[in-house]
mmCIF file with all atom_site columns, C-alpha atoms in Angstrom:
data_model
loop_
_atom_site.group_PDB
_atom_site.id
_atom_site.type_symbol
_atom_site.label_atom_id
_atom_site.label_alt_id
_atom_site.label_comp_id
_atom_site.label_asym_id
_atom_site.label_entity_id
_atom_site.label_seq_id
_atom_site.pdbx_PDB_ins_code
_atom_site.Cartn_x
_atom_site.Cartn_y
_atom_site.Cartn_z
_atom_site.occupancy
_atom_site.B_iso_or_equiv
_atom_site.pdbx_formal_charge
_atom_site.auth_seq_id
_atom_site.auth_comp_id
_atom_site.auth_asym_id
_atom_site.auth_atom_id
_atom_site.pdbx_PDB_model_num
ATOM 1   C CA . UNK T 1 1   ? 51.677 -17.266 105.814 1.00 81.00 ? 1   UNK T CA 1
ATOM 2   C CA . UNK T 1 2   ? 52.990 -17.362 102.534 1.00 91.00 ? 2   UNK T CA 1
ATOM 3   C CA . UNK T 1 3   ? 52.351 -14.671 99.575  1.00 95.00 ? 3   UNK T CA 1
ATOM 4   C CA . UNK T 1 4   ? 53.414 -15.804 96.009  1.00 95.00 ? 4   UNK T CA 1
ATOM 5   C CA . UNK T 1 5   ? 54.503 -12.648 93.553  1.00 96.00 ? 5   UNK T CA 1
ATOM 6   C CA . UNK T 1 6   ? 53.722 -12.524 90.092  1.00 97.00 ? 6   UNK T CA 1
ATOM 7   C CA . UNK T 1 7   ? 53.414 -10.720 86.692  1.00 98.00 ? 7   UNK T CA 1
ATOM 8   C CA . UNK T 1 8   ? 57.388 -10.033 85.606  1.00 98.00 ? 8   UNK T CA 1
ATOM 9   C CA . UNK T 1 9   ? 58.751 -9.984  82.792  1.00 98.00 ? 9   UNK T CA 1
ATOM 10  C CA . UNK T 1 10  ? 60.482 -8.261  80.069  1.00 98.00 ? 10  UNK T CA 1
ATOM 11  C CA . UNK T 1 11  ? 58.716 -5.064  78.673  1.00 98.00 ? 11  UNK T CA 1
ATOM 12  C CA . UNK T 1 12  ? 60.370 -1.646  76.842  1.00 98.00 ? 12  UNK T CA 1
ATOM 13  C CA . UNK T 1 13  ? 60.598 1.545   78.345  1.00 98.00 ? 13  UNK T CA 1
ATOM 14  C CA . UNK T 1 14  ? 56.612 3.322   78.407  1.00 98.00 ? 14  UNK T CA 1
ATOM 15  C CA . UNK T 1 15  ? 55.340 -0.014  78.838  1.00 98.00 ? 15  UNK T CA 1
ATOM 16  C CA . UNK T 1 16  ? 53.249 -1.326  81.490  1.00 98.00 ? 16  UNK T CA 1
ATOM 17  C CA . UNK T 1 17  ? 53.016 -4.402  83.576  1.00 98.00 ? 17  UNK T CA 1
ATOM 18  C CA . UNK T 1 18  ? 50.432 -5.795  86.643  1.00 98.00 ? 18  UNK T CA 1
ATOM 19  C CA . UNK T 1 19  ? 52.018 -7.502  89.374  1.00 98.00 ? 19  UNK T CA 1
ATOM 20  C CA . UNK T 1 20  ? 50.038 -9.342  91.557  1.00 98.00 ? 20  UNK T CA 1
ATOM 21  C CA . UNK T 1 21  ? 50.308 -10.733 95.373  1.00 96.00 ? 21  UNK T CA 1
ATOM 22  C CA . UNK T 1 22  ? 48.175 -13.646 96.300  1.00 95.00 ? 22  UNK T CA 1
ATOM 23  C CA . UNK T 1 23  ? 48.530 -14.418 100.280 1.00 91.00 ? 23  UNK T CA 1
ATOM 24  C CA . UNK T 1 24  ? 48.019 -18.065 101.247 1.00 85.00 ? 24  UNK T CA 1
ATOM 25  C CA . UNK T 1 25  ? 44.992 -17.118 103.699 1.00 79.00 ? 25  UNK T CA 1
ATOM 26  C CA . UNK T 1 26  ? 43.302 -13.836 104.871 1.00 77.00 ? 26  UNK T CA 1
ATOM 27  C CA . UNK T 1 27  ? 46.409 -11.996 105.969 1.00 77.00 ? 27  UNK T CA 1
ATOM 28  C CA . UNK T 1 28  ? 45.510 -9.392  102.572 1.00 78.00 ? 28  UNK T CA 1
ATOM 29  C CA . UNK T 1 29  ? 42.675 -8.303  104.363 1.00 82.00 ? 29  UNK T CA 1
ATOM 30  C CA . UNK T 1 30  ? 43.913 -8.189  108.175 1.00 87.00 ? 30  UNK T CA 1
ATOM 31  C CA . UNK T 1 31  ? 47.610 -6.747  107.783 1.00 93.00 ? 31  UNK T CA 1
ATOM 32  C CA . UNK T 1 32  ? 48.653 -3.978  105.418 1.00 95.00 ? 32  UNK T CA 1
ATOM 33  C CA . UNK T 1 33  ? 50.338 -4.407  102.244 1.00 96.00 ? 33  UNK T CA 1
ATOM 34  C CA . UNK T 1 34  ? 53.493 -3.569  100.630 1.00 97.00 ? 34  UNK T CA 1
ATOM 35  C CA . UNK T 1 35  ? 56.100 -4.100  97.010  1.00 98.00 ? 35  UNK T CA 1
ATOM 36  C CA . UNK T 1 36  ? 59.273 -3.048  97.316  1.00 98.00 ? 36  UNK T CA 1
ATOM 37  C CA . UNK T 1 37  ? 61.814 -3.177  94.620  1.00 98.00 ? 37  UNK T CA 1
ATOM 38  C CA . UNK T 1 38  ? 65.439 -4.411  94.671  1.00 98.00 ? 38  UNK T CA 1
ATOM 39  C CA . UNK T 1 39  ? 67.438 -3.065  91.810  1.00 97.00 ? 39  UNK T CA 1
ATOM 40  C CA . UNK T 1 40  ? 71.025 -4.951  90.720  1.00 93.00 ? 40  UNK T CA 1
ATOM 41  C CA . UNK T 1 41  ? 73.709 -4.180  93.364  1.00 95.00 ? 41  UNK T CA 1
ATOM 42  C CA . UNK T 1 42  ? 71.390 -1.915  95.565  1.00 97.00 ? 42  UNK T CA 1
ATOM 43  C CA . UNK T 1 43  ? 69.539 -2.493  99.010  1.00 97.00 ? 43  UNK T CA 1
ATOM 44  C CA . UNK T 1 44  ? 65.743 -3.149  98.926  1.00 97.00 ? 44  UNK T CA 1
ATOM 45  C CA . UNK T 1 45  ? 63.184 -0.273  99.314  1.00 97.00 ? 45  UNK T CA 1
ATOM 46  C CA . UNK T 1 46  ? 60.021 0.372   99.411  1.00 98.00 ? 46  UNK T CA 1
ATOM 47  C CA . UNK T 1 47  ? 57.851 1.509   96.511  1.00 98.00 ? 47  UNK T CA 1
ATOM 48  C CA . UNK T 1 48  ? 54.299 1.421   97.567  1.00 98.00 ? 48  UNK T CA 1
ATOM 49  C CA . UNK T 1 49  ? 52.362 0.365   100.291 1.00 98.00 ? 49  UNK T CA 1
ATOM 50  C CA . UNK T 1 50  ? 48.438 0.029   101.385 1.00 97.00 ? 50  UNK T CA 1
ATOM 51  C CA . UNK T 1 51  ? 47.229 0.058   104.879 1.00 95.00 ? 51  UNK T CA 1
ATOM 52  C CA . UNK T 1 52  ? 44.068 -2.149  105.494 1.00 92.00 ? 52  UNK T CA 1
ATOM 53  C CA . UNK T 1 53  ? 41.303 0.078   105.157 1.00 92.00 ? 53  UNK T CA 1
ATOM 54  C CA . UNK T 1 54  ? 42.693 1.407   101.787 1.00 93.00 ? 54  UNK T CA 1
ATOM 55  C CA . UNK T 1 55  ? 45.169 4.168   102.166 1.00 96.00 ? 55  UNK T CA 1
ATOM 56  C CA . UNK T 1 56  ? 47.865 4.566   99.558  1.00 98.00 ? 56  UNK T CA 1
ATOM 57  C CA . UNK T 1 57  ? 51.937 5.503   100.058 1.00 98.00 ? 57  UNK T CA 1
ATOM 58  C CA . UNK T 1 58  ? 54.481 5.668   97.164  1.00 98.00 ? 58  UNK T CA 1
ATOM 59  C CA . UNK T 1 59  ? 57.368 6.675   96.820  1.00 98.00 ? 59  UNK T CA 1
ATOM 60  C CA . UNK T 1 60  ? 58.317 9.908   95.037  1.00 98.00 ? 60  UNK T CA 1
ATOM 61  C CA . UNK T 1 61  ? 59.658 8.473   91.992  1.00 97.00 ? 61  UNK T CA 1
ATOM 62  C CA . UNK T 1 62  ? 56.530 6.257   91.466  1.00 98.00 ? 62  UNK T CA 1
ATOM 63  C CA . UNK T 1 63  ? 53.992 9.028   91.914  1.00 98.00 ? 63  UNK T CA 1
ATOM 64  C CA . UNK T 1 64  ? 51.493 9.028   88.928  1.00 98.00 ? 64  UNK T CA 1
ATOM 65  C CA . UNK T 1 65  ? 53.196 6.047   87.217  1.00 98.00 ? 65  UNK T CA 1
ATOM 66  C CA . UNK T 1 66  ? 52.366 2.990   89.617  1.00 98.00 ? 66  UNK T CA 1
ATOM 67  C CA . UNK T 1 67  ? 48.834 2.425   91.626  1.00 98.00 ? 67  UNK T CA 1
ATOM 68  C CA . UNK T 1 68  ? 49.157 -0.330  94.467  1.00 98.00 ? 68  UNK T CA 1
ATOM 69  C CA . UNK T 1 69  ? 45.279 -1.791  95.293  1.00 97.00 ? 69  UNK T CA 1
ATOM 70  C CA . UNK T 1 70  ? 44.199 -5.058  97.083  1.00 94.00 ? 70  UNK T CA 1
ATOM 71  C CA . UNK T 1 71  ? 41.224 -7.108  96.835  1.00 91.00 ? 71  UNK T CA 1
ATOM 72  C CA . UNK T 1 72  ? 40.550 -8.839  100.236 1.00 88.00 ? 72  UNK T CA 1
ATOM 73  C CA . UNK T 1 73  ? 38.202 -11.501 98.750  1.00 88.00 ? 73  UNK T CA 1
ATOM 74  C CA . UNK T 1 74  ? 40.811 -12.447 96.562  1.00 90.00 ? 74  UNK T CA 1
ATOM 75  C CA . UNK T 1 75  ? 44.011 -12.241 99.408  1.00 91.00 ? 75  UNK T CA 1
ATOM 76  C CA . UNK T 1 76  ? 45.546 -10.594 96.775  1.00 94.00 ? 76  UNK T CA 1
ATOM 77  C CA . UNK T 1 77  ? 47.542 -7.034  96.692  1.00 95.00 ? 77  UNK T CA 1
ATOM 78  C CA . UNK T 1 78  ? 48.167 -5.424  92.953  1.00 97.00 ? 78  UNK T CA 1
ATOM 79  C CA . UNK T 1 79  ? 50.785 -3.260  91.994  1.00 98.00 ? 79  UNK T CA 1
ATOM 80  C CA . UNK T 1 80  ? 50.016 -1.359  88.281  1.00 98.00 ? 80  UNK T CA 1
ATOM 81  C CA . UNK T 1 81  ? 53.024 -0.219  86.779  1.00 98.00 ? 81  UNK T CA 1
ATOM 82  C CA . UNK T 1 82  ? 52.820 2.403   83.617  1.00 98.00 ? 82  UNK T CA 1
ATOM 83  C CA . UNK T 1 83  ? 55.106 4.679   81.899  1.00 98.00 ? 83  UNK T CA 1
ATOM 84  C CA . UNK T 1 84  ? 58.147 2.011   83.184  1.00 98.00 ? 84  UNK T CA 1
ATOM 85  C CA . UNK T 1 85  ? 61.735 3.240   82.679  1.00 98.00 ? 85  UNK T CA 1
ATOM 86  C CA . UNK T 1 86  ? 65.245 1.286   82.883  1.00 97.00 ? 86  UNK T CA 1
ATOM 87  C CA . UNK T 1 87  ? 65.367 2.246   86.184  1.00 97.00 ? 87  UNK T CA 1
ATOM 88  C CA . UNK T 1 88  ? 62.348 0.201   87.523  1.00 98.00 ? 88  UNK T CA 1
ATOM 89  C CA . UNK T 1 89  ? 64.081 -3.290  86.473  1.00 98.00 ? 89  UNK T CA 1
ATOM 90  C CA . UNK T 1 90  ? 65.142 -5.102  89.607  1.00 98.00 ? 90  UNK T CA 1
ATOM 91  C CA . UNK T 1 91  ? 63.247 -7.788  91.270  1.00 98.00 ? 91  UNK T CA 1
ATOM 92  C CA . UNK T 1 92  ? 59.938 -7.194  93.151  1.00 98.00 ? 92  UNK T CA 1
ATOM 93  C CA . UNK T 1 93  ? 58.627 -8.066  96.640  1.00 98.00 ? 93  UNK T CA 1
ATOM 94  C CA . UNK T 1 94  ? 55.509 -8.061  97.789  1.00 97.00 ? 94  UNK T CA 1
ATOM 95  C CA . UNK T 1 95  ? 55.416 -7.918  101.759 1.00 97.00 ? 95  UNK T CA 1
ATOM 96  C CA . UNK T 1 96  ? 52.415 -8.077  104.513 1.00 95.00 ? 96  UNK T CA 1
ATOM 97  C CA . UNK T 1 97  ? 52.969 -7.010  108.098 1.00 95.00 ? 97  UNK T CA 1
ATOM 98  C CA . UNK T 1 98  ? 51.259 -4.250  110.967 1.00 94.00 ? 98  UNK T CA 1
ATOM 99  C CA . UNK T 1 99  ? 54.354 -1.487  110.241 1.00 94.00 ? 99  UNK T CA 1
ATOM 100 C CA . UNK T 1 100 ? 53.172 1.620   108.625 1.00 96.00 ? 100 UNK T CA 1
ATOM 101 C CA . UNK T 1 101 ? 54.494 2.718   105.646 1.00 96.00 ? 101 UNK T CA 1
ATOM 102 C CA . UNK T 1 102 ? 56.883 -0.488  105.389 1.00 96.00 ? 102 UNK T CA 1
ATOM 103 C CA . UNK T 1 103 ? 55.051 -3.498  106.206 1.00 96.00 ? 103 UNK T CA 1
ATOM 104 C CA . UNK T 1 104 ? 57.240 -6.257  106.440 1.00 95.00 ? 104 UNK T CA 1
ATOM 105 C CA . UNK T 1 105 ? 56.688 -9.053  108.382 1.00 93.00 ? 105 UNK T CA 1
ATOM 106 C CA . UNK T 1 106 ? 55.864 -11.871 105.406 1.00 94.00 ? 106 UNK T CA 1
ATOM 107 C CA . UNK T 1 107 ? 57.725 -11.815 102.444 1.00 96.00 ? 107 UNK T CA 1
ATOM 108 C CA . UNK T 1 108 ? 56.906 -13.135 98.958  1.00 93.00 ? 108 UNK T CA 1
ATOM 109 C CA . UNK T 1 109 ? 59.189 -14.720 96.587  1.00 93.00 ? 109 UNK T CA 1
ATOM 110 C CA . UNK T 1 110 ? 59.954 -11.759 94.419  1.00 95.00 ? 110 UNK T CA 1
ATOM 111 C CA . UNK T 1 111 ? 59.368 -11.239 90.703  1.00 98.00 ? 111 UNK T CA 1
ATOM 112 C CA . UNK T 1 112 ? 61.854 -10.254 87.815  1.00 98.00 ? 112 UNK T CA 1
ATOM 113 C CA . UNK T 1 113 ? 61.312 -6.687  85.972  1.00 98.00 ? 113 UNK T CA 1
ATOM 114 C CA . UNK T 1 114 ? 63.337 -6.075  83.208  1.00 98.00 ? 114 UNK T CA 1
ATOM 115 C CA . UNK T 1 115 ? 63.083 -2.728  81.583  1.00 98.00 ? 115 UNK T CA 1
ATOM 116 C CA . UNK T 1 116 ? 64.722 -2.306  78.272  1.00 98.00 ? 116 UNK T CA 1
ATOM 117 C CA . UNK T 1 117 ? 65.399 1.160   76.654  1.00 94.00 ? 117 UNK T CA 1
#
């Protein structure tokens, strides 16, 4: 299984960006979904995750700003990220696995957000 992250980059506070997750087969539609975020210096956590029959979990500090979706024709799990604030930058992970709210059994490579003030 292998899930390639994408959609980083550079962007100033109130912006927006669109990560996406694209799994290598079907494992989008058979496990659920998850992005975690890994800011400089600091462990790994979870920001959002989707089971597979569509049920959402974020994190408090995300609530209202990011929406996490997946499109299982597509093997691919979306993470929409508005209103972003100097605090979001780290790198992103998108994960699939059976563990409920942190699936993480597959990893992705990780993508770069870099929010500037």
């Amino acid at each position: 299984v292998q899930l390639q992250a994408s959609g980083g980059g550079l962007v100033q506070a109130g912006g927006s960006l669109r990560l996406s997750c694209v799994a290598s087969d079907s494992v989008v539609s058979i496990f659920h979904m998850g992005w975690y975020h890994q800011a400089p210096g600091k462990q790994r956590e979870l920001v959002a995750s989707i089971t597979t029959d569509g049920r959402t979990n974020y994190i408090d500090s995300v609530k209202g700003r990011f929406t996490i979706s997946r499109d299982n024709a597509k093997n691919m799990a979306v993470l929409q990220m508005n209103s972003l604030k100097p605090g979001d930058t780290g790198v992103y992970y998108c994960a699939a696995g059976s563990g409920w709210p942190r699936p993480a059994s597959f990893w992705g490579q990780g993508t770069l957000v870099t929010v500037s003030s």
